[in-house]
């Protein structure tokens, strides 16, 4: 693989790094990495108002991940979406990634993507949700990959025959919660004056 393919750096940056390293590809990658880290430090204060939300499932859990960046151009980039999708999948099987916003491993991998994109990026939040026994869970991520939700429904009785229907209902409720952007999660969270209205 070429230096440009590995790092996503510009042609002149690659040429300079190869000259500086005496043609050693590994040293050139390290030079570009250090240069990229310096560039990221300069961009650290920039606002990240765009991003991508991804959800993945396993037979027993759902992961939901939000990554923020500066522009929608980067949020829609296949490399960013691919990274988010891969990380959300790995969150289901790797306990060290269960809280990716706190995981050094996840942050280092995101840093490589951020250097390639040339933008400030962060893992805003992520969760792995394991449904309790006798419950059905569903998730929804809106088509613009900017909002998502997980809903779990509990069931008194034998869940067996009703599970598929309850999972469909949970998904539909997750879709409605994304569409309506509710302000409260539980009735107890709602102020009394609002309940009276």
N, CA and C atoms as an extended XYZ file, in Angstrom:
591
Properties=species:S:1:pos:R:3:atomname:S:1:resname:S:1:resid:I:1 pbc="F F F"
N         0.850       -1.176        0.000 N   UNK     1
C         0.000        0.000        0.000 CA  UNK     1
C         0.896        1.240        0.000 C   UNK     1
N         0.492        2.251       -0.709 N   UNK     2
C         1.284        3.474       -0.799 CA  UNK     2
C         1.132        4.311        0.467 C   UNK     2
N         2.048        5.248        0.643 N   UNK     3
C         2.011        6.146        1.790 CA  UNK     3
C         0.726        6.973        1.779 C   UNK     3
N         0.361        7.449        0.621 N   UNK     4
C        -0.863        8.251        0.499 CA  UNK     4
C        -2.097        7.413        0.833 C   UNK     4
N        -2.125        6.173        0.389 N   UNK     5
C        -3.245        5.283        0.689 CA  UNK     5
C        -3.340        4.951        2.168 C   UNK     5
N        -2.204        4.804        2.830 N   UNK     6
C        -2.187        4.479        4.256 CA  UNK     6
C        -2.622        5.649        5.122 C   UNK     6
N        -2.211        6.852        4.739 N   UNK     7
C        -2.402        8.003        5.619 CA  UNK     7
C        -3.470        8.981        5.169 C   UNK     7
N        -3.797        8.999        3.889 N   UNK     8
C        -4.740        9.979        3.375 CA  UNK     8
C        -4.132       11.363        3.257 C   UNK     8
N        -2.819       11.475        3.443 N   UNK     9
C        -2.132       12.772        3.370 CA  UNK     9
C        -2.003       13.221        1.918 C   UNK     9
N        -1.799       14.520        1.746 N   UNK    10
C        -1.637       15.084        0.416 CA  UNK    10
C        -0.350       14.616       -0.247 C   UNK    10
N        -0.292       14.754       -1.564 N   UNK    11
C         0.869       14.290       -2.334 CA  UNK    11
C         2.147       14.983       -1.884 C   UNK    11
N         2.102       16.293       -1.724 N   UNK    12
C         3.313       17.029       -1.335 CA  UNK    12
C         3.750       16.672        0.084 C   UNK    12
N         2.785       16.445        0.994 N   UNK    13
C         3.128       16.017        2.352 CA  UNK    13
C         3.797       14.648        2.324 C   UNK    13
N         3.274       13.738        1.499 N   UNK    14
C         3.867       12.400        1.372 CA  UNK    14
C         5.278       12.491        0.800 C   UNK    14
N         5.444       13.323       -0.233 N   UNK    15
C         6.762       13.481       -0.852 CA  UNK    15
C         7.761       14.033        0.161 C   UNK    15
N         7.345       15.042        0.935 N   UNK    16
C         8.223       15.625        1.954 CA  UNK    16
C         8.589       14.622        3.028 C   UNK    16
N         7.615       13.830        3.480 N   UNK    17
C         7.871       12.835        4.519 CA  UNK    17
C         8.804       11.742        4.014 C   UNK    17
N         8.625       11.316        2.757 N   UNK    18
C         9.519       10.302        2.185 CA  UNK    18
C        10.934       10.842        2.032 C   UNK    18
N        11.059       12.102        1.625 N   UNK    19
C        12.390       12.718        1.526 CA  UNK    19
C        13.038       12.805        2.897 C   UNK    19
N        12.278       13.244        3.891 N   UNK    20
C        12.799       13.402        5.250 CA  UNK    20
C        13.199       12.061        5.861 C   UNK    20
N        12.479       10.997        5.501 N   UNK    21
C        12.760        9.674        6.067 CA  UNK    21
C        13.781        8.887        5.254 C   UNK    21
N        14.269        9.473        4.174 N   UNK    22
C        15.223        8.769        3.326 CA  UNK    22
C        14.593        7.600        2.588 C   UNK    22
N        13.304        7.687        2.303 N   UNK    23
C        12.615        6.637        1.560 CA  UNK    23
C        12.059        5.512        2.415 C   UNK    23
N        12.222        5.594        3.732 N   UNK    24
C        11.713        4.565        4.643 CA  UNK    24
C        10.217        4.800        4.880 C   UNK    24
N         9.398        3.872        4.386 N   UNK    25
C         7.945        4.030        4.454 CA  UNK    25
C         7.442        4.113        5.896 C   UNK    25
N         7.944        3.257        6.785 N   UNK    26
C         7.494        3.250        8.182 CA  UNK    26
C         7.823        4.576        8.865 C   UNK    26
N         9.026        5.097        8.612 N   UNK    27
C         9.406        6.390        9.201 CA  UNK    27
C         8.564        7.517        8.612 C   UNK    27
N         8.261        7.435        7.325 N   UNK    28
C         7.440        8.460        6.674 CA  UNK    28
C         6.032        8.479        7.272 C   UNK    28
N         5.475        7.295        7.545 N   UNK    29
C         4.158        7.216        8.188 CA  UNK    29
C         4.211        7.880        9.558 C   UNK    29
N         5.280        7.616       10.322 N   UNK    30
C         5.430        8.207       11.649 CA  UNK    30
C         5.556        9.732       11.565 C   UNK    30
N         6.304       10.220       10.585 N   UNK    31
C         6.456       11.674       10.385 CA  UNK    31
C         5.096       12.301       10.088 C   UNK    31
N         4.344       11.683        9.198 N   UNK    32
C         3.018       12.211        8.863 CA  UNK    32
C         2.059       12.116       10.047 C   UNK    32
N         2.179       11.055       10.838 N   UNK    33
C         1.328       10.911       12.027 CA  UNK    33
C         1.586       12.051       13.004 C   UNK    33
N         2.873       12.343       13.249 N   UNK    34
C         3.220       13.438       14.165 CA  UNK    34
C         2.741       14.779       13.618 C   UNK    34
N         2.898       14.959       12.322 N   UNK    35
C         2.433       16.194       11.682 CA  UNK    35
C         0.909       16.299       11.787 C   UNK    35
N         0.235       15.185       11.603 N   UNK    36
C        -1.228       15.155       11.714 CA  UNK    36
C        -1.699       15.435       13.127 C   UNK    36
N        -0.998       14.908       14.139 N   UNK    37
C        -1.356       15.173       15.529 CA  UNK    37
C        -1.213       16.650       15.853 C   UNK    37
N        -0.170       17.277       15.306 N   UNK    38
C         0.012       18.719       15.514 CA  UNK    38
C        -1.143       19.486       14.872 C   UNK    38
N        -1.554       19.046       13.692 N   UNK    39
C        -2.687       19.680       13.015 CA  UNK    39
C        -3.980       19.505       13.791 C   UNK    39
N        -4.172       18.318       14.376 N   UNK    40
C        -5.375       18.079       15.179 CA  UNK    40
C        -5.389       18.964       16.418 C   UNK    40
N        -4.219       19.167       17.017 N   UNK    41
C        -4.139       20.025       18.202 CA  UNK    41
C        -4.568       21.451       17.862 C   UNK    41
N        -4.216       21.927       16.666 N   UNK    42
C        -4.617       23.276       16.239 CA  UNK    42
C        -6.130       23.368       16.067 C   UNK    42
N        -6.755       22.270       15.665 N   UNK    43
C        -8.196       22.269       15.400 CA  UNK    43
C        -9.030       21.911       16.625 C   UNK    43
N        -8.395       21.631       17.737 N   UNK    44
C        -9.103       21.108       18.913 CA  UNK    44
C       -10.229       22.008       19.404 C   UNK    44
N       -10.124       23.300       19.234 N   UNK    45
C       -11.148       24.210       19.738 CA  UNK    45
C       -12.341       24.400       18.816 C   UNK    45
N       -12.287       23.852       17.628 N   UNK    46
C       -13.381       24.042       16.668 CA  UNK    46
C       -14.637       23.289       17.090 C   UNK    46
N       -15.785       23.895       16.806 N   UNK    47
C       -17.075       23.282       17.157 CA  UNK    47
C       -17.360       22.076       16.270 C   UNK    47
N       -17.912       21.051       16.880 N   UNK    48
C       -18.290       19.836       16.152 CA  UNK    48
C       -19.807       19.713       16.192 C   UNK    48
N       -20.472       20.270       15.196 N   UNK    49
C       -21.933       20.318       15.180 CA  UNK    49
C       -22.556       19.273       14.267 C   UNK    49
N       -21.746       18.514       13.585 N   UNK    50
C       -22.237       17.466       12.685 CA  UNK    50
C       -21.827       16.117       13.250 C   UNK    50
N       -22.286       15.053       12.629 N   UNK    51
C       -21.878       13.745       13.103 CA  UNK    51
C       -22.678       12.619       12.492 C   UNK    51
N       -22.439       11.450       13.045 N   UNK    52
C       -23.085       10.236       12.551 CA  UNK    52
C       -23.487        9.375       13.748 C   UNK    52
N       -24.669        8.757       13.644 N   UNK    53
C       -25.167        7.826       14.657 CA  UNK    53
C       -25.326        6.468       13.980 C   UNK    53
N       -24.819        5.429       14.644 N   UNK    54
C       -24.874        4.071       14.099 CA  UNK    54
C       -25.341        3.124       15.199 C   UNK    54
N       -26.133        2.137       14.834 N   UNK    55
C       -26.566        1.093       15.771 CA  UNK    55
C       -26.267       -0.273       15.169 C   UNK    55
N       -25.902       -1.209       16.024 N   UNK    56
C       -25.663       -2.594       15.617 CA  UNK    56
C       -26.307       -3.515       16.645 C   UNK    56
N       -26.640       -4.726       16.217 N   UNK    57
C       -27.272       -5.677       17.133 CA  UNK    57
C       -26.537       -7.007       17.145 C   UNK    57
N       -26.701       -7.691       18.251 N   UNK    58
C       -26.304       -9.093       18.378 CA  UNK    58
C       -27.558       -9.798       18.896 C   UNK    58
N       -27.533      -11.107       19.041 N   UNK    59
C       -28.737      -11.779       19.561 CA  UNK    59
C       -29.151      -11.306       20.961 C   UNK    59
N       -28.221      -10.735       21.727 N   UNK    60
C       -28.543      -10.370       23.111 CA  UNK    60
C       -28.408       -8.888       23.433 C   UNK    60
N       -27.902       -8.066       22.504 N   UNK    61
C       -27.638       -6.663       22.846 CA  UNK    61
C       -27.747       -5.750       21.627 C   UNK    61
N       -27.807       -4.451       21.917 N   UNK    62
C       -27.821       -3.407       20.891 CA  UNK    62
C       -26.763       -2.380       21.267 C   UNK    62
N       -25.967       -1.940       20.297 N   UNK    63
C       -25.033       -0.840       20.549 CA  UNK    63
C       -25.508        0.373       19.764 C   UNK    63
N       -25.334        1.545       20.360 N   UNK    64
C       -25.695        2.809       19.735 CA  UNK    64
C       -24.517        3.743       19.940 C   UNK    64
N       -24.019        4.336       18.859 N   UNK    65
C       -22.795        5.135       18.896 CA  UNK    65
C       -23.000        6.453       18.173 C   UNK    65
N       -22.503        7.544       18.774 N   UNK    66
C       -22.542        8.860       18.135 CA  UNK    66
C       -21.123        9.403       18.032 C   UNK    66
N       -20.733        9.772       16.815 N   UNK    67
C       -19.437       10.400       16.564 CA  UNK    67
C       -19.698       11.785       16.000 C   UNK    67
N       -19.034       12.798       16.569 N   UNK    68
C       -19.199       14.177       16.111 CA  UNK    68
C       -18.001       14.630       15.305 C   UNK    68
N       -18.265       15.527       14.339 N   UNK    69
C       -17.223       16.132       13.515 CA  UNK    69
C       -17.657       17.555       13.171 C   UNK    69
N       -16.839       18.255       12.403 N   UNK    70
C       -17.109       19.658       12.109 CA  UNK    70
C       -18.085       19.861       10.958 C   UNK    70
N       -18.010       19.038        9.922 N   UNK    71
C       -18.811       19.283        8.717 CA  UNK    71
C       -19.627       18.058        8.320 C   UNK    71
N       -20.734       18.314        7.618 N   UNK    72
C       -21.555       17.204        7.140 CA  UNK    72
C       -20.843       16.428        6.038 C   UNK    72
N       -19.928       17.090        5.335 N   UNK    73
C       -19.135       16.414        4.306 CA  UNK    73
C       -18.360       15.247        4.920 C   UNK    73
N       -17.731       15.493        6.059 N   UNK    74
C       -16.979       14.434        6.743 CA  UNK    74
C       -17.939       13.421        7.367 C   UNK    74
N       -19.054       13.885        7.932 N   UNK    75
C       -20.026       12.968        8.550 CA  UNK    75
C       -20.569       11.961        7.543 C   UNK    75
N       -20.655       12.358        6.271 N   UNK    76
C       -21.182       11.476        5.230 CA  UNK    76
C       -20.094       10.689        4.506 C   UNK    76
N       -18.842       10.894        4.892 N   UNK    77
C       -17.727       10.215        4.244 CA  UNK    77
C       -17.788        8.707        4.535 C   UNK    77
N       -17.622        7.874        3.522 N   UNK    78
C       -17.677        6.417        3.737 CA  UNK    78
C       -16.659        5.903        4.762 C   UNK    78
N       -15.489        6.545        4.852 N   UNK    79
C       -14.495        6.112        5.845 CA  UNK    79
C       -15.000        6.356        7.267 C   UNK    79
N       -15.661        7.483        7.483 N   UNK    80
C       -16.186        7.818        8.809 CA  UNK    80
C       -17.354        6.894        9.149 C   UNK    80
N       -18.264        6.714        8.211 N   UNK    81
C       -19.411        5.825        8.442 CA  UNK    81
C       -18.929        4.387        8.658 C   UNK    81
N       -17.947        3.957        7.878 N   UNK    82
C       -17.382        2.620        8.045 CA  UNK    82
C       -16.718        2.442        9.397 C   UNK    82
N       -15.956        3.458        9.830 N   UNK    83
C       -15.323        3.400       11.146 CA  UNK    83
C       -16.386        3.294       12.239 C   UNK    83
N       -17.413        4.145       12.163 N   UNK    84
C       -18.474        4.142       13.174 CA  UNK    84
C       -19.193        2.796       13.200 C   UNK    84
N       -19.472        2.253       12.035 N   UNK    85
C       -20.158        0.967       11.937 CA  UNK    85
C       -19.315       -0.158       12.532 C   UNK    85
N       -18.034       -0.161       12.210 N   UNK    86
C       -17.125       -1.181       12.747 CA  UNK    86
C       -17.014       -1.068       14.259 C   UNK    86
N       -16.842        0.164       14.755 N   UNK    87
C       -16.720        0.364       16.199 CA  UNK    87
C       -18.007       -0.051       16.916 C   UNK    87
N       -19.163        0.291       16.362 N   UNK    88
C       -20.436       -0.101       16.980 CA  UNK    88
C       -20.568       -1.623       17.040 C   UNK    88
N       -20.111       -2.320       16.008 N   UNK    89
C       -20.131       -3.793       16.013 CA  UNK    89
C       -19.186       -4.346       17.069 C   UNK    89
N       -17.984       -3.772       17.140 N   UNK    90
C       -16.988       -4.253       18.103 CA  UNK    90
C       -17.400       -3.968       19.542 C   UNK    90
N       -18.198       -2.924       19.755 N   UNK    91
C       -18.688       -2.618       21.101 CA  UNK    91
C       -19.478       -3.787       21.681 C   UNK    91
N       -20.110       -4.570       20.820 N   UNK    92
C       -20.929       -5.695       21.265 CA  UNK    92
C       -20.096       -6.873       21.757 C   UNK    92
N       -18.860       -6.983       21.285 N   UNK    93
C       -18.052       -8.154       21.633 CA  UNK    93
C       -16.803       -7.839       22.453 C   UNK    93
N       -16.400       -6.574       22.529 N   UNK    94
C       -15.178       -6.194       23.244 CA  UNK    94
C       -15.544       -5.296       24.424 C   UNK    94
N       -15.421       -5.822       25.632 N   UNK    95
C       -15.811       -5.077       26.835 CA  UNK    95
C       -15.032       -3.776       26.991 C   UNK    95
N       -13.802       -3.711       26.482 N   UNK    96
C       -13.010       -2.483       26.608 CA  UNK    96
C       -13.571       -1.349       25.754 C   UNK    96
N       -14.479       -1.681       24.831 N   UNK    97
C       -15.090       -0.667       23.966 CA  UNK    97
C       -16.544       -0.375       24.348 C   UNK    97
N       -17.038       -0.973       25.430 N   UNK    98
C       -18.445       -0.804       25.812 CA  UNK    98
C       -18.806        0.655       26.058 C   UNK    98
N       -17.868        1.439       26.576 N   UNK    99
C       -18.058        2.882       26.733 CA  UNK    99
C       -16.994        3.561       25.876 C   UNK    99
N       -17.238        3.696       24.578 N   UNK   100
C       -16.183        4.142       23.664 CA  UNK   100
C       -15.686        5.561       23.903 C   UNK   100
N       -16.504        6.421       24.493 N   UNK   101
C       -16.076        7.795       24.761 CA  UNK   101
C       -14.955        7.832       25.800 C   UNK   101
N       -14.847        6.786       26.616 N   UNK   102
C       -13.805        6.697       27.646 CA  UNK   102
C       -12.685        5.728       27.269 C   UNK   102
N       -12.824        5.025       26.176 N   UNK   103
C       -11.861        3.999       25.778 CA  UNK   103
C       -10.685        4.605       25.012 C   UNK   103
N        -9.485        4.427       25.538 N   UNK   104
C        -8.282        4.926       24.854 CA  UNK   104
C        -8.102        4.228       23.510 C   UNK   104
N        -8.432        2.959       23.466 N   UNK   105
C        -8.328        2.184       22.223 CA  UNK   105
C        -9.212        2.802       21.136 C   UNK   105
N       -10.454        3.131       21.486 N   UNK   106
C       -11.379        3.741       20.519 CA  UNK   106
C       -10.919        5.137       20.127 C   UNK   106
N       -10.428        5.907       21.102 N   UNK   107
C        -9.970        7.277       20.824 CA  UNK   107
C        -8.778        7.277       19.869 C   UNK   107
N        -7.850        6.347       20.058 N   UNK   108
C        -6.682        6.256       19.169 CA  UNK   108
C        -7.110        5.923       17.743 C   UNK   108
N        -8.049        5.014       17.619 N   UNK   109
C        -8.524        4.646       16.278 CA  UNK   109
C        -9.260        5.809       15.617 C   UNK   109
N       -10.045        6.553       16.399 N   UNK   110
C       -10.738        7.726       15.858 CA  UNK   110
C        -9.735        8.792       15.441 C   UNK   110
N        -8.669        8.932       16.203 N   UNK   111
C        -7.638        9.922       15.890 CA  UNK   111
C        -7.042        9.674       14.505 C   UNK   111
N        -6.842        8.422       14.157 N   UNK   112
C        -6.318        8.088       12.825 CA  UNK   112
C        -7.296        8.527       11.740 C   UNK   112
N        -8.592        8.331       11.973 N   UNK   113
C        -9.614        8.761       11.009 CA  UNK   113
C        -9.644       10.285       10.938 C   UNK   113
N        -9.567       10.945       12.089 N   UNK   114
C        -9.595       12.410       12.135 CA  UNK   114
C        -8.408       13.007       11.385 C   UNK   114
N        -7.239       12.395       11.514 N   UNK   115
C        -6.061       12.891       10.783 CA  UNK   115
C        -6.271       12.740        9.285 C   UNK   115
N        -6.844       11.635        8.884 N   UNK   116
C        -7.096       11.412        7.461 CA  UNK   116
C        -8.124       12.405        6.925 C   UNK   116
N        -9.142       12.717        7.727 N   UNK   117
C       -10.193       13.646        7.310 CA  UNK   117
C        -9.753       15.102        7.440 C   UNK   117
N        -8.758       15.353        8.291 N   UNK   118
C        -8.293       16.724        8.506 CA  UNK   118
C        -9.281       17.550        9.304 C   UNK   118
N       -10.013       16.900       10.196 N   UNK   119
C       -11.033       17.585       10.978 CA  UNK   119
C       -11.010       17.129       12.419 C   UNK   119
N       -11.476       18.010       13.298 N   UNK   120
C       -11.647       17.686       14.696 CA  UNK   120
C       -12.817       16.709       14.810 C   UNK   120
N       -12.618       15.596       15.495 N   UNK   121
C       -13.668       14.587       15.662 CA  UNK   121
C       -13.628       14.062       17.088 C   UNK   121
N       -14.783       13.597       17.566 N   UNK   122
C       -14.832       12.982       18.892 CA  UNK   122
C       -15.924       11.925       18.952 C   UNK   122
N       -15.725       10.975       19.857 N   UNK   123
C       -16.782       10.020       20.163 CA  UNK   123
C       -17.600       10.691       21.255 C   UNK   123
N       -18.792       11.145       20.907 N   UNK   124
C       -19.604       11.878       21.883 CA  UNK   124
C       -20.161       10.945       22.942 C   UNK   124
N       -20.732        9.838       22.491 N   UNK   125
C       -21.292        8.879       23.435 CA  UNK   125
C       -21.566        7.556       22.732 C   UNK   125
N       -21.644        6.537       23.540 N   UNK   126
C       -21.963        5.216       23.027 CA  UNK   126
C       -22.472        4.357       24.159 C   UNK   126
N       -23.318        3.412       23.815 N   UNK   127
C       -23.878        2.545       24.842 CA  UNK   127
C       -24.078        1.146       24.260 C   UNK   127
N       -23.867        0.161       25.108 N   UNK   128
C       -24.238       -1.214       24.771 CA  UNK   128
C       -25.383       -1.561       25.706 C   UNK   128
N       -26.517       -1.880       25.122 N   UNK   129
C       -27.709       -2.157       25.912 CA  UNK   129
C       -28.058       -3.632       25.780 C   UNK   129
N       -28.066       -4.317       26.916 N   UNK   130
C       -28.448       -5.725       26.950 CA  UNK   130
C       -29.849       -5.823       27.536 C   UNK   130
N       -30.757       -6.363       26.776 N   UNK   131
C       -32.147       -6.472       27.228 CA  UNK   131
C       -32.251       -7.460       28.384 C   UNK   131
N       -33.077       -7.114       29.346 N   UNK   132
C       -33.314       -7.989       30.493 CA  UNK   132
C       -34.169       -9.184       30.056 C   UNK   132
N       -34.212      -10.185       30.915 N   UNK   133
C       -35.050      -11.359       30.634 CA  UNK   133
C       -36.512      -10.927       30.544 C   UNK   133
N       -37.257      -11.601       29.720 N   UNK   134
C       -38.685      -11.340       29.541 CA  UNK   134
C       -38.966       -9.927       29.014 C   UNK   134
N       -38.071       -9.431       28.176 N   UNK   135
C       -38.275       -8.129       27.536 CA  UNK   135
C       -38.008       -8.257       26.045 C   UNK   135
N       -38.462       -7.266       25.311 N   UNK   136
C       -38.185       -7.186       23.876 CA  UNK   136
C       -37.624       -5.800       23.605 C   UNK   136
N       -36.557       -5.724       22.831 N   UNK   137
C       -35.924       -4.438       22.536 CA  UNK   137
C       -35.957       -4.181       21.039 C   UNK   137
N       -36.014       -2.918       20.704 N   UNK   138
C       -35.957       -2.499       19.311 CA  UNK   138
C       -35.188       -1.202       19.213 C   UNK   138
N       -34.615       -0.937       18.059 N   UNK   139
C       -33.871        0.309       17.881 CA  UNK   139
C       -34.228        0.907       16.537 C   UNK   139
N       -33.902        2.182       16.403 N   UNK   140
C       -34.122        2.884       15.141 CA  UNK   140
C       -33.062        3.964       15.006 C   UNK   140
N       -32.467        4.058       13.828 N   UNK   141
C       -31.579        5.164       13.473 CA  UNK   141
C       -32.190        5.817       12.249 C   UNK   141
N       -32.400        7.125       12.324 N   UNK   142
C       -33.022        7.849       11.216 CA  UNK   142
C       -32.142        7.759        9.971 C   UNK   142
N       -32.747        7.891        8.808 N   UNK   143
C       -32.030        7.710        7.538 CA  UNK   143
C       -30.883        8.697        7.341 C   UNK   143
N       -30.904        9.841        8.035 N   UNK   144
C       -29.795       10.792        7.908 CA  UNK   144
C       -28.634       10.453        8.841 C   UNK   144
N       -28.759        9.374        9.595 N   UNK   145
C       -27.725        8.907       10.538 CA  UNK   145
C       -27.353        9.960       11.578 C   UNK   145
N       -28.323       10.777       11.992 N   UNK   146
C       -28.036       11.818       12.982 CA  UNK   146
C       -28.756       11.594       14.307 C   UNK   146
N       -29.776       10.749       14.327 N   UNK   147
C       -30.535       10.494       15.551 CA  UNK   147
C       -30.846        9.008       15.646 C   UNK   147
N       -30.879        8.506       16.876 N   UNK   148
C       -31.221        7.113       17.080 CA  UNK   148
C       -31.805        6.892       18.462 C   UNK   148
N       -32.467        5.769       18.652 N   UNK   149
C       -33.062        5.437       19.950 CA  UNK   149
C       -33.162        3.929       20.107 C   UNK   149
N       -33.160        3.500       21.372 N   UNK   150
C       -33.393        2.101       21.740 CA  UNK   150
C       -34.587        2.090       22.686 C   UNK   150
N       -35.522        1.182       22.465 N   UNK   151
C       -36.687        1.032       23.343 CA  UNK   151
C       -36.751       -0.420       23.798 C   UNK   151
N       -36.983       -0.604       25.096 N   UNK   152
C       -37.168       -1.940       25.660 CA  UNK   152
C       -38.568       -2.022       26.262 C   UNK   152
N       -39.270       -3.086       25.948 N   UNK   153
C       -40.605       -3.320       26.488 CA  UNK   153
C       -40.569       -4.554       27.379 C   UNK   153
N       -41.107       -4.426       28.584 N   UNK   154
C       -41.194       -5.593       29.463 CA  UNK   154
C       -42.554       -6.251       29.262 C   UNK   154
N       -42.629       -7.527       29.615 N   UNK   155
C       -43.836       -8.300       29.345 CA  UNK   155
C       -44.110       -9.215       30.525 C   UNK   155
N       -45.316       -9.122       31.068 N   UNK   156
C       -45.724      -10.029       32.142 CA  UNK   156
C       -46.313      -11.276       31.500 C   UNK   156
N       -45.711      -12.383       31.756 N   UNK   157
C       -46.193      -13.632       31.173 CA  UNK   157
C       -45.140      -14.254       30.280 C   UNK   157
N       -45.575      -15.202       29.452 N   UNK   158
C       -44.667      -15.914       28.557 CA  UNK   158
C       -44.405      -15.065       27.317 C   UNK   158
N       -43.181      -14.653       27.155 N   UNK   159
C       -42.801      -13.770       26.053 CA  UNK   159
C       -42.744      -14.509       24.724 C   UNK   159
N       -42.511      -15.807       24.746 N   UNK   160
C       -42.275      -16.617       23.552 CA  UNK   160
C       -43.016      -16.211       22.302 C   UNK   160
N       -44.331      -16.380       22.282 N   UNK   161
C       -45.117      -16.130       21.072 CA  UNK   161
C       -45.216      -14.647       20.740 C   UNK   161
N       -45.149      -13.799       21.759 N   UNK   162
C       -45.340      -12.361       21.539 CA  UNK   162
C       -44.039      -11.617       21.244 C   UNK   162
N       -42.904      -12.277       21.363 N   UNK   163
C       -41.619      -11.575       21.261 CA  UNK   163
C       -41.452      -10.840       19.934 C   UNK   163
N       -41.732      -11.478       18.819 N   UNK   164
C       -41.549      -10.831       17.512 CA  UNK   164
C       -42.438       -9.597       17.381 C   UNK   164
N       -43.691       -9.709       17.834 N   UNK   165
C       -44.602       -8.559       17.775 CA  UNK   165
C       -44.124       -7.431       18.683 C   UNK   165
N       -43.629       -7.787       19.878 N   UNK   166
C       -43.139       -6.759       20.801 CA  UNK   166
C       -41.866       -6.095       20.279 C   UNK   166
N       -40.998       -6.857       19.622 N   UNK   167
C       -39.796       -6.254       19.032 CA  UNK   167
C       -40.172       -5.275       17.924 C   UNK   167
N       -41.185       -5.621       17.136 N   UNK   168
C       -41.671       -4.708       16.096 CA  UNK   168
C       -42.239       -3.443       16.729 C   UNK   168
N       -43.026       -3.603       17.795 N   UNK   169
C       -43.584       -2.446       18.497 CA  UNK   169
C       -42.470       -1.586       19.097 C   UNK   169
N       -41.462       -2.222       19.691 N   UNK   170
C       -40.340       -1.475       20.270 CA  UNK   170
C       -39.623       -0.666       19.195 C   UNK   170
N       -39.436       -1.257       18.018 N   UNK   171
C       -38.791       -0.528       16.921 CA  UNK   171
C       -39.648        0.655       16.486 C   UNK   171
N       -40.958        0.445       16.383 N   UNK   172
C       -41.851        1.536       15.977 CA  UNK   172
C       -41.874        2.650       17.023 C   UNK   172
N       -41.834        2.289       18.303 N   UNK   173
C       -41.778        3.303       19.360 CA  UNK   173
C       -40.446        4.052       19.329 C   UNK   173
N       -39.361        3.336       19.033 N   UNK   174
C       -38.059        3.995       18.893 CA  UNK   174
C       -38.102        4.992       17.739 C   UNK   174
N       -38.739        4.599       16.634 N   UNK   175
C       -38.873        5.491       15.483 CA  UNK   175
C       -39.666        6.743       15.862 C   UNK   175
N       -40.752        6.558       16.604 N   UNK   176
C       -41.563        7.704       17.023 CA  UNK   176
C       -40.797        8.609       17.981 C   UNK   176
N       -40.005        8.023       18.862 N   UNK   177
C       -39.242        8.854       19.799 CA  UNK   177
C       -38.188        9.677       19.067 C   UNK   177
N       -37.597        9.125       18.019 N   UNK   178
C       -36.641        9.891       17.211 CA  UNK   178
C       -37.369       11.009       16.469 C   UNK   178
N       -38.525       10.693       15.913 N   UNK   179
C       -39.278       11.683       15.139 CA  UNK   179
C       -39.808       12.814       16.014 C   UNK   179
N       -40.259       12.501       17.214 N   UNK   180
C       -40.906       13.496       18.070 CA  UNK   180
C       -39.934       14.211       19.008 C   UNK   180
N       -38.714       13.717       19.150 N   UNK   181
C       -37.704       14.311       20.046 CA  UNK   181
C       -38.283       14.643       21.423 C   UNK   181
N       -38.713       13.643       22.177 N   UNK   182
C       -39.313       13.914       23.493 CA  UNK   182
C       -38.319       14.563       24.451 C   UNK   182
N       -38.850       15.367       25.357 N   UNK   183
C       -38.006       16.078       26.323 CA  UNK   183
C       -37.771       15.266       27.585 C   UNK   183
N       -38.612       14.261       27.819 N   UNK   184
C       -38.533       13.506       29.063 CA  UNK   184
C       -38.523       12.014       28.771 C   UNK   184
N       -37.841       11.279       29.638 N   UNK   185
C       -37.765        9.831       29.489 CA  UNK   185
C       -38.850        9.127       30.307 C   UNK   185
N       -39.115        9.660       31.509 N   UNK   186
C       -40.098        9.052       32.408 CA  UNK   186
C       -41.095       10.107       32.878 C   UNK   186
N       -42.279        9.659       33.210 N   UNK   187
C       -43.316       10.573       33.702 CA  UNK   187
C       -42.826       11.329       34.941 C   UNK   187
N       -42.057       10.669       35.792 N   UNK   188
C       -41.552       11.298       37.023 CA  UNK   188
C       -40.628       12.485       36.723 C   UNK   188
N       -40.039       12.503       35.536 N   UNK   189
C       -39.131       13.590       35.158 CA  UNK   189
C       -39.871       14.863       34.748 C   UNK   189
N       -41.152       14.747       34.469 N   UNK   190
C       -41.934       15.880       33.976 CA  UNK   190
C       -42.384       16.737       35.157 C   UNK   190
N       -42.180       18.051       35.041 N   UNK   191
C       -42.596       18.982       36.093 CA  UNK   191
C       -44.112       18.927       36.269 C   UNK   191
N       -44.571       19.123       37.499 N   UNK   192
C       -45.994       19.013       37.826 CA  UNK   192
C       -46.850       19.974       37.011 C   UNK   192
N       -46.368       21.199       36.787 N   UNK   193
C       -47.168       22.175       36.034 CA  UNK   193
C       -47.371       21.742       34.583 C   UNK   193
N       -46.415       21.024       34.025 N   UNK   194
C       -46.552       20.531       32.649 CA  UNK   194
C       -47.535       19.361       32.609 C   UNK   194
N       -47.505       18.504       33.620 N   UNK   195
C       -48.434       17.375       33.690 CA  UNK   195
C       -49.867       17.887       33.788 C   UNK   195
N       -50.083       18.965       34.550 N   UNK   196
C       -51.422       19.529       34.718 CA  UNK   196
C       -51.990       20.062       33.410 C   UNK   196
N       -51.145       20.557       32.542 N   UNK   197
C       -51.598       21.082       31.246 CA  UNK   197
C       -52.118       19.948       30.409 C   UNK   197
